[in-house]
C-alpha positions as a printed Julia matrix, in Angstrom:
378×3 Matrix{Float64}:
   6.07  -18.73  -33.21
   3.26  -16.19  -33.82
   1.83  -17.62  -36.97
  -0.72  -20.08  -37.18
  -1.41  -20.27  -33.96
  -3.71  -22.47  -32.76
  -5.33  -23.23  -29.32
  -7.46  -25.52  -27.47
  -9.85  -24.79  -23.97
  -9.85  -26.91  -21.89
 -12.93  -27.94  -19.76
 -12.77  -30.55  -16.91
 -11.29  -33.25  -18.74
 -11.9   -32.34  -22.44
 -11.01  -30.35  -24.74
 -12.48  -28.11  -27.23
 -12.05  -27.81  -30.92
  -9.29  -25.9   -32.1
  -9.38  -22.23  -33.0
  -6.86  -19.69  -34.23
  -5.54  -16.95  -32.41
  -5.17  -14.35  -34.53
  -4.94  -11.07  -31.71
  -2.54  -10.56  -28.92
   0.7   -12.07  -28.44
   1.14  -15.97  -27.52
  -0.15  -16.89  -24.51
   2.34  -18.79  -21.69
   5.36  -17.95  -23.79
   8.35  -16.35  -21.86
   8.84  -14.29  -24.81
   5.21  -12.62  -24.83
   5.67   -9.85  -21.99
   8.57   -8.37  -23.54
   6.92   -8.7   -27.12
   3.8    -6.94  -25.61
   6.05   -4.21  -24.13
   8.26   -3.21  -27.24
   4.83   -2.85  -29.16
   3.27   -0.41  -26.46
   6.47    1.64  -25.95
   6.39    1.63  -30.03
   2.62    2.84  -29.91
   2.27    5.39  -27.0
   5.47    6.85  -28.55
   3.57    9.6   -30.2
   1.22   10.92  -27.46
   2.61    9.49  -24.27
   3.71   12.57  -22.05
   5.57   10.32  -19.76
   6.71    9.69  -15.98
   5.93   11.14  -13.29
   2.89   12.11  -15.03
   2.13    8.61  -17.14
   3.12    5.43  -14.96
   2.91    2.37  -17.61
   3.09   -0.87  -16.36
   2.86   -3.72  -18.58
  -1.18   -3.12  -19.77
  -2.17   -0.96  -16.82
  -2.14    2.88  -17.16
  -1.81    5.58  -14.21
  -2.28    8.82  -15.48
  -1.75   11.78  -13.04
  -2.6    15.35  -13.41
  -3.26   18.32  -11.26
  -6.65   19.23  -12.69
  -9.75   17.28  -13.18
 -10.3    18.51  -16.65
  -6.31   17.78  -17.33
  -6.84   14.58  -16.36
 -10.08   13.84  -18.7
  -7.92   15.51  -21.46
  -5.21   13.15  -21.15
  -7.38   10.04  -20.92
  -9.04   10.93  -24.21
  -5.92   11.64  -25.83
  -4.6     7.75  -24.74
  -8.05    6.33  -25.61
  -8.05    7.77  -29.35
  -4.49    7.27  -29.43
  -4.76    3.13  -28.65
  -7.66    3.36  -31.1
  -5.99    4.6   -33.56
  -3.58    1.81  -33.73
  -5.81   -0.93  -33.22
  -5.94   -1.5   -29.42
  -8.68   -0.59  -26.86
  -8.72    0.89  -23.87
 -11.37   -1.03  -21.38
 -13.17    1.98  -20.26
 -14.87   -0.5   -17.66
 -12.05   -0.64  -15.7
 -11.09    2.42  -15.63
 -11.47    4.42  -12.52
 -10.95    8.16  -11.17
  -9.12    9.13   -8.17
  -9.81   12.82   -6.58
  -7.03   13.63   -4.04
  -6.71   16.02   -1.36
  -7.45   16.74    2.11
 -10.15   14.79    3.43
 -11.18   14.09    0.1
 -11.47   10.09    1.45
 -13.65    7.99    2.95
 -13.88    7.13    6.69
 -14.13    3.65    7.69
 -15.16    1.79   10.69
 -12.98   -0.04   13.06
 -13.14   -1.13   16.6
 -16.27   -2.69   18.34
 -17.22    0.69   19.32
 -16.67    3.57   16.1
 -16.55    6.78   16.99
 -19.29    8.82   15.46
 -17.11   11.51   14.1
 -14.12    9.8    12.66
 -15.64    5.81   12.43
 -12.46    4.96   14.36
 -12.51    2.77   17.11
 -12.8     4.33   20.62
 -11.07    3.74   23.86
 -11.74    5.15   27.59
 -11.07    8.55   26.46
 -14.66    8.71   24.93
 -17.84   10.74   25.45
 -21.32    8.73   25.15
 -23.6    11.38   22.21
 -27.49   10.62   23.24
 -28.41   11.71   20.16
 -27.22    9.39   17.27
 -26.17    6.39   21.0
 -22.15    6.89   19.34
 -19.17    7.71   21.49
 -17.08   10.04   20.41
 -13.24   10.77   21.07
 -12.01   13.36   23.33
  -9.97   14.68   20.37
 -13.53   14.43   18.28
 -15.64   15.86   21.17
 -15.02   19.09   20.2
 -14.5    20.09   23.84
 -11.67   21.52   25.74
 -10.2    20.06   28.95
 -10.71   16.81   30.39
 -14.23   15.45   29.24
 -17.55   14.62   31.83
 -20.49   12.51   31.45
 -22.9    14.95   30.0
 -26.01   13.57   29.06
 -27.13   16.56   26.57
 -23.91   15.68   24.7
 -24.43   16.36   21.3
 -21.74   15.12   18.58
 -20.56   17.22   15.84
 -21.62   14.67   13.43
 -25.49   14.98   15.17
 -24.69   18.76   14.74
 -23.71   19.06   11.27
 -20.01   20.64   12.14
 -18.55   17.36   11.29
 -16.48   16.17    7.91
 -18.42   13.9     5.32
 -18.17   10.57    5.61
 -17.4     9.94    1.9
 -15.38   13.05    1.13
 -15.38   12.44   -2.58
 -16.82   15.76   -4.45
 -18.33   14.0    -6.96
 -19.55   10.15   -7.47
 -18.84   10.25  -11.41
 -17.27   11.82  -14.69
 -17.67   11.77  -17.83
 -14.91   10.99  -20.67
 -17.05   10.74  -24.37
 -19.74    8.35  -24.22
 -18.33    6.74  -21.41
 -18.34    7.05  -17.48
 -16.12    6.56  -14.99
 -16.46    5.87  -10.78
 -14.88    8.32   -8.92
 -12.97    5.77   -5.65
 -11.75    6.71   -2.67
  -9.62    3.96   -2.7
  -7.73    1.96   -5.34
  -5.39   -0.89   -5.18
  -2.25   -0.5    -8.15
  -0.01   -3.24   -7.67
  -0.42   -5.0    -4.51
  -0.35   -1.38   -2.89
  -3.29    0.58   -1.31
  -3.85    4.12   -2.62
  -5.9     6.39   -0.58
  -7.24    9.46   -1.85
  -6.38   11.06    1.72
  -3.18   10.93    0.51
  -2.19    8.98    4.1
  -1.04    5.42    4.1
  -3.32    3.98    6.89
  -5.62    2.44    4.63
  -2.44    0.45    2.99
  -1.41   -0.6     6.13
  -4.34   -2.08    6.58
  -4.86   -4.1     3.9
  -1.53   -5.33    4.44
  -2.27   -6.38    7.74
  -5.57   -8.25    6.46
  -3.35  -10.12    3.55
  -0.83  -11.27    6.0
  -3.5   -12.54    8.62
  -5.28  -14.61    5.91
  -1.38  -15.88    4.51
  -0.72  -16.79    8.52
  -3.99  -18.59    8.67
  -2.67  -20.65    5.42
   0.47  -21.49    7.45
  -1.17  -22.44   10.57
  -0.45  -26.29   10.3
   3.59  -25.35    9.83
   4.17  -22.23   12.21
   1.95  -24.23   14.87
   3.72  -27.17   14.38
   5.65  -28.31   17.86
   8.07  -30.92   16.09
   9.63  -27.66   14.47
  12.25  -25.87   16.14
  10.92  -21.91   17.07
  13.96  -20.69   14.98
  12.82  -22.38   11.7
   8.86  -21.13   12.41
  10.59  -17.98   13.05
  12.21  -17.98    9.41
   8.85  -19.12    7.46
   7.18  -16.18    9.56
   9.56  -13.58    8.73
   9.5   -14.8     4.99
   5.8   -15.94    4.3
   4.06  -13.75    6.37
   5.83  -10.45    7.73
   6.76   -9.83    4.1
   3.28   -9.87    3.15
   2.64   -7.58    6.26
   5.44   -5.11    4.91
   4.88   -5.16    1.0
   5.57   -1.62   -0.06
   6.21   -0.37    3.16
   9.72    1.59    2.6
   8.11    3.66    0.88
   5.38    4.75    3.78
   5.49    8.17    5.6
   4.38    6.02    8.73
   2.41    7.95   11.64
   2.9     6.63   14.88
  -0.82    5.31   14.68
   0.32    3.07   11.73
   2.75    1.84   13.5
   0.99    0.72   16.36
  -1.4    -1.27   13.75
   1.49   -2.69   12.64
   2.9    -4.18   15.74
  -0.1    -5.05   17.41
  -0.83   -7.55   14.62
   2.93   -8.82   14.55
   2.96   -9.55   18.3
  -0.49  -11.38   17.81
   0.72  -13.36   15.35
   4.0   -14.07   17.09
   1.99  -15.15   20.13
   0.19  -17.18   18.55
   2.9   -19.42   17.17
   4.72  -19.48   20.82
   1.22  -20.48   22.58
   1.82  -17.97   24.48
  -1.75  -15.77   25.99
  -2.1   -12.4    25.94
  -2.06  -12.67   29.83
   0.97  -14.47   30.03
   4.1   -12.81   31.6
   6.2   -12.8    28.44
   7.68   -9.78   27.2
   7.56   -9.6    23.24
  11.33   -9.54   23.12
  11.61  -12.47   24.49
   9.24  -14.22   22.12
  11.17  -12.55   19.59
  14.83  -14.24   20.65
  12.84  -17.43   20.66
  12.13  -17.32   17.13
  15.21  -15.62   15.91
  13.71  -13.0    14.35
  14.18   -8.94   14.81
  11.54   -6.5    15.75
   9.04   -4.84   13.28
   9.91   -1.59   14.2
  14.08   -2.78   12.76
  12.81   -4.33    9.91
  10.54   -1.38    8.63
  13.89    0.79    9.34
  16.33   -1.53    7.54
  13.85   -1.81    4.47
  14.12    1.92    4.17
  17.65    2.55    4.59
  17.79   -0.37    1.5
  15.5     1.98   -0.34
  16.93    4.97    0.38
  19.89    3.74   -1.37
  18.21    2.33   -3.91
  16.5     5.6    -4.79
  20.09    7.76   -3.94
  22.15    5.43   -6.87
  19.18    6.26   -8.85
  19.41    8.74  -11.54
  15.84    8.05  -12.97
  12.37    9.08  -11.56
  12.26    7.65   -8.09
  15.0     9.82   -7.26
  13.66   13.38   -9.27
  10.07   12.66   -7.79
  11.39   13.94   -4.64
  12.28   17.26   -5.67
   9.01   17.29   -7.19
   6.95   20.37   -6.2
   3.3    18.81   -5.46
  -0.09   21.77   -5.04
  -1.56   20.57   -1.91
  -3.94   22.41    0.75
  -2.23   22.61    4.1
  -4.31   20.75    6.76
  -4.82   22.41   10.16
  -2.2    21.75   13.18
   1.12   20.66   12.51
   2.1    19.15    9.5
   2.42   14.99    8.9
   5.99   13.8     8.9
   7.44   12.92    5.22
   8.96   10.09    4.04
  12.41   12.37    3.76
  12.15   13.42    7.78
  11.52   10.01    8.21
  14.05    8.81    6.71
  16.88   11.41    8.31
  15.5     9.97   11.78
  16.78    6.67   10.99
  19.93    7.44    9.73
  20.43    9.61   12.63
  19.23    6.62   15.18
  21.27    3.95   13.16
  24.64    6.17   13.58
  24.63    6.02    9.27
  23.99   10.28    8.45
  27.86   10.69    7.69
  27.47    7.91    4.99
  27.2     7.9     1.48
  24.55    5.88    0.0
  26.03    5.41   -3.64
  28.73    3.8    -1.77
  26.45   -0.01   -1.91
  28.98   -2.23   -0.53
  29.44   -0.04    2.64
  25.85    1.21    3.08
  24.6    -2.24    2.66
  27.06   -3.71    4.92
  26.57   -1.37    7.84
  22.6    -1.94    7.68
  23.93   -5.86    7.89
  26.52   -5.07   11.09
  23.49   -2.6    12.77
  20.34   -4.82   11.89
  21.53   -8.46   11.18
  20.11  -10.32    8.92
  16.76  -11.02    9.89
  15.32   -8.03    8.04
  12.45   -8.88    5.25
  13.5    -9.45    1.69
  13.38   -6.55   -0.42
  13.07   -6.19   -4.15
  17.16   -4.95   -4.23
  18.23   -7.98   -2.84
């Protein structure tokens, strides 16, 4: 099926001349992706040093390392490795991540950004009269409960304040060719921050499932369908969308709060109910049949947990994987392990085994129902 093969472009409603196709594998066949992937695990055989270092998926290449020079090593050693057997790596797309502590870059949110952080601010604010920003009380830089002070001066005005771009440099330099340092980079339908936090992914998420909601409009508006069935194309459709990727999130409280403020919008919205309306969110939530956010992120990573548990490849060794990191000031952020301990403890499951799948996944189904959001397991 790879020989004389032949193909035709089509434009509007013609078509071009034929041409052969003598590179790659055949395009639309089922039998292509697994063709491509024999040949690349055949090729990178040689110089590959592989996972959790090298993460190959299909054509795309992670490559991690723990020192920038390592890392431009390695990259050279793939690039004149692919060359070497006829392939080519598209330095164009290829980008550099830096991470560490604050080592990302701040964005804004809220009507009102706070001059030091770019978050949004709340009451709990101080007006600067310097750069006309207000600035958190946890930002302010100033103990005990904060006073209108109009020679307030930010730390961002006084130049005590992190970088906005925390990147350490914009660029480097592999051969001839040169590659963007990001703060940010998106590897299969997942946000990577180079703060290490997942905020940023949560965020994204939350934009994705907003514009998939808006697609479903006509359907979860509809008032000739019962709430329980708009309830079930929500939970699939869009609070899937919300949640891609999230079992594996070491979720801060703030996170969290994103989270559920967008999936009680959303619900709202599809009950006509206001956001001045006397309706508790639980009781929009019984309407439509579905469970709360807060259960579903839980239930997706007590289904991960024993995924990773039964595991005996990566997923599971990556966690006893020693990682050089610079300890931030004040107390540390909760990992996804603690995290994870918390909700066996709340869901009554730490005296159970997790290689046992019929039990664990039937006492996630007796605690949580089965309202939860699809997961790749299932």
């Amino acid at each position: 099926m790879h020989n004389n093969v032949r193909s035709r472009v089509r434009v509007g409603d013609k078509y071009s001349e034929e041409f052969s196709v003598e590179v790659g594998v055949h395009q639309g066949s089922v039998l292509s992706p697994l063709l491509f992937i024999i040949v690349l695990e055949a090729l990178s055989l040689q110089f590959r040093t592989g996972c959790p270092w090298e993460l190959l998926y299909a054509d795309d290449l992670v490559i991690i390392a723990n020192t920038k020079q390592e890392l431009l090593d390695k990259v050279q050693v793939w690039k004149e490795g692919m060359e070497e057997k006829g392939l080519r790596v598209n330095m164009g797309k290829t980008k550099c991540m830096i991470s560490g502590l604050q080592l990302d870059r701040l964005q804004k949110t809220g009507k009102h950004p706070c001059a030091v952080c770019l978050a949004g601010t709340g009451s709990n604010s101080i007006y600067c009269g310097k750069c006309a920003c207000w600035v958190h009380k946890k930002c302010s830089g100033i103990k005990g409960p904060l006073r209108n002070d109009p020679s307030y001066i930010c730390l961002r005005c006084a130049g005590a304040a992190r970088p906005v771009d925390g990147r350490p440099v914009k660029e480097v330099t592999v051969g001839e060719h040169k590659l963007e340092v990001v703060s940010e980079f998106c590897y299969l339908g997942d946000m990577l921050s180079s703060g290490g936090d997942c905020e940023l992914a949560a965020t994204v998420r939350c934009r994705t499932a907003w514009g998939k909601f808006r697609e479903l409009l006509p359907i979860l508006t509809n008032k000739h369908l019962p709430l329980v069935s708009r309830g079930r194309v929500y939970s699939t459709c869009v609070r899937s969308v919300m949640l891609h990727g999230s079992e594996t999130w070491a979720a801060s409280s703030k996170t969290l709060n994103r989270l559920r403020r967008n999936d009680r919008a959303m619900i709202r919205w599809i009950c006509r109910v206001r956001p001045q309306d006397d309706v508790s969110s639980d009781c929009l939530l019984e309407k439509l049949g579905i469970k709360d956010i807060d259960a579903v992120l839980r239930a997706n990573r007590m289904r991960w947990l024993g995924h990773v548990e039964r595991s005996t490849g990566w997923i599971a060794r990556v966690r006893e994987h020693k990682i050089m990191r610079q300890k931030a000031p004040g107390r540390p952020k909760l990992t996804w392990d603690e995290l994870v301990k918390r909700d066996r403890v709340s869901l009554g499951m730490e005296g159970m085994d997790p290689k046992d799948r019929q039990a664990w996944r039937g006492r996630l189904r007796s605690q949580l129902g089965s309202q939860a959001a699809p997961s790749a397991e299932d």
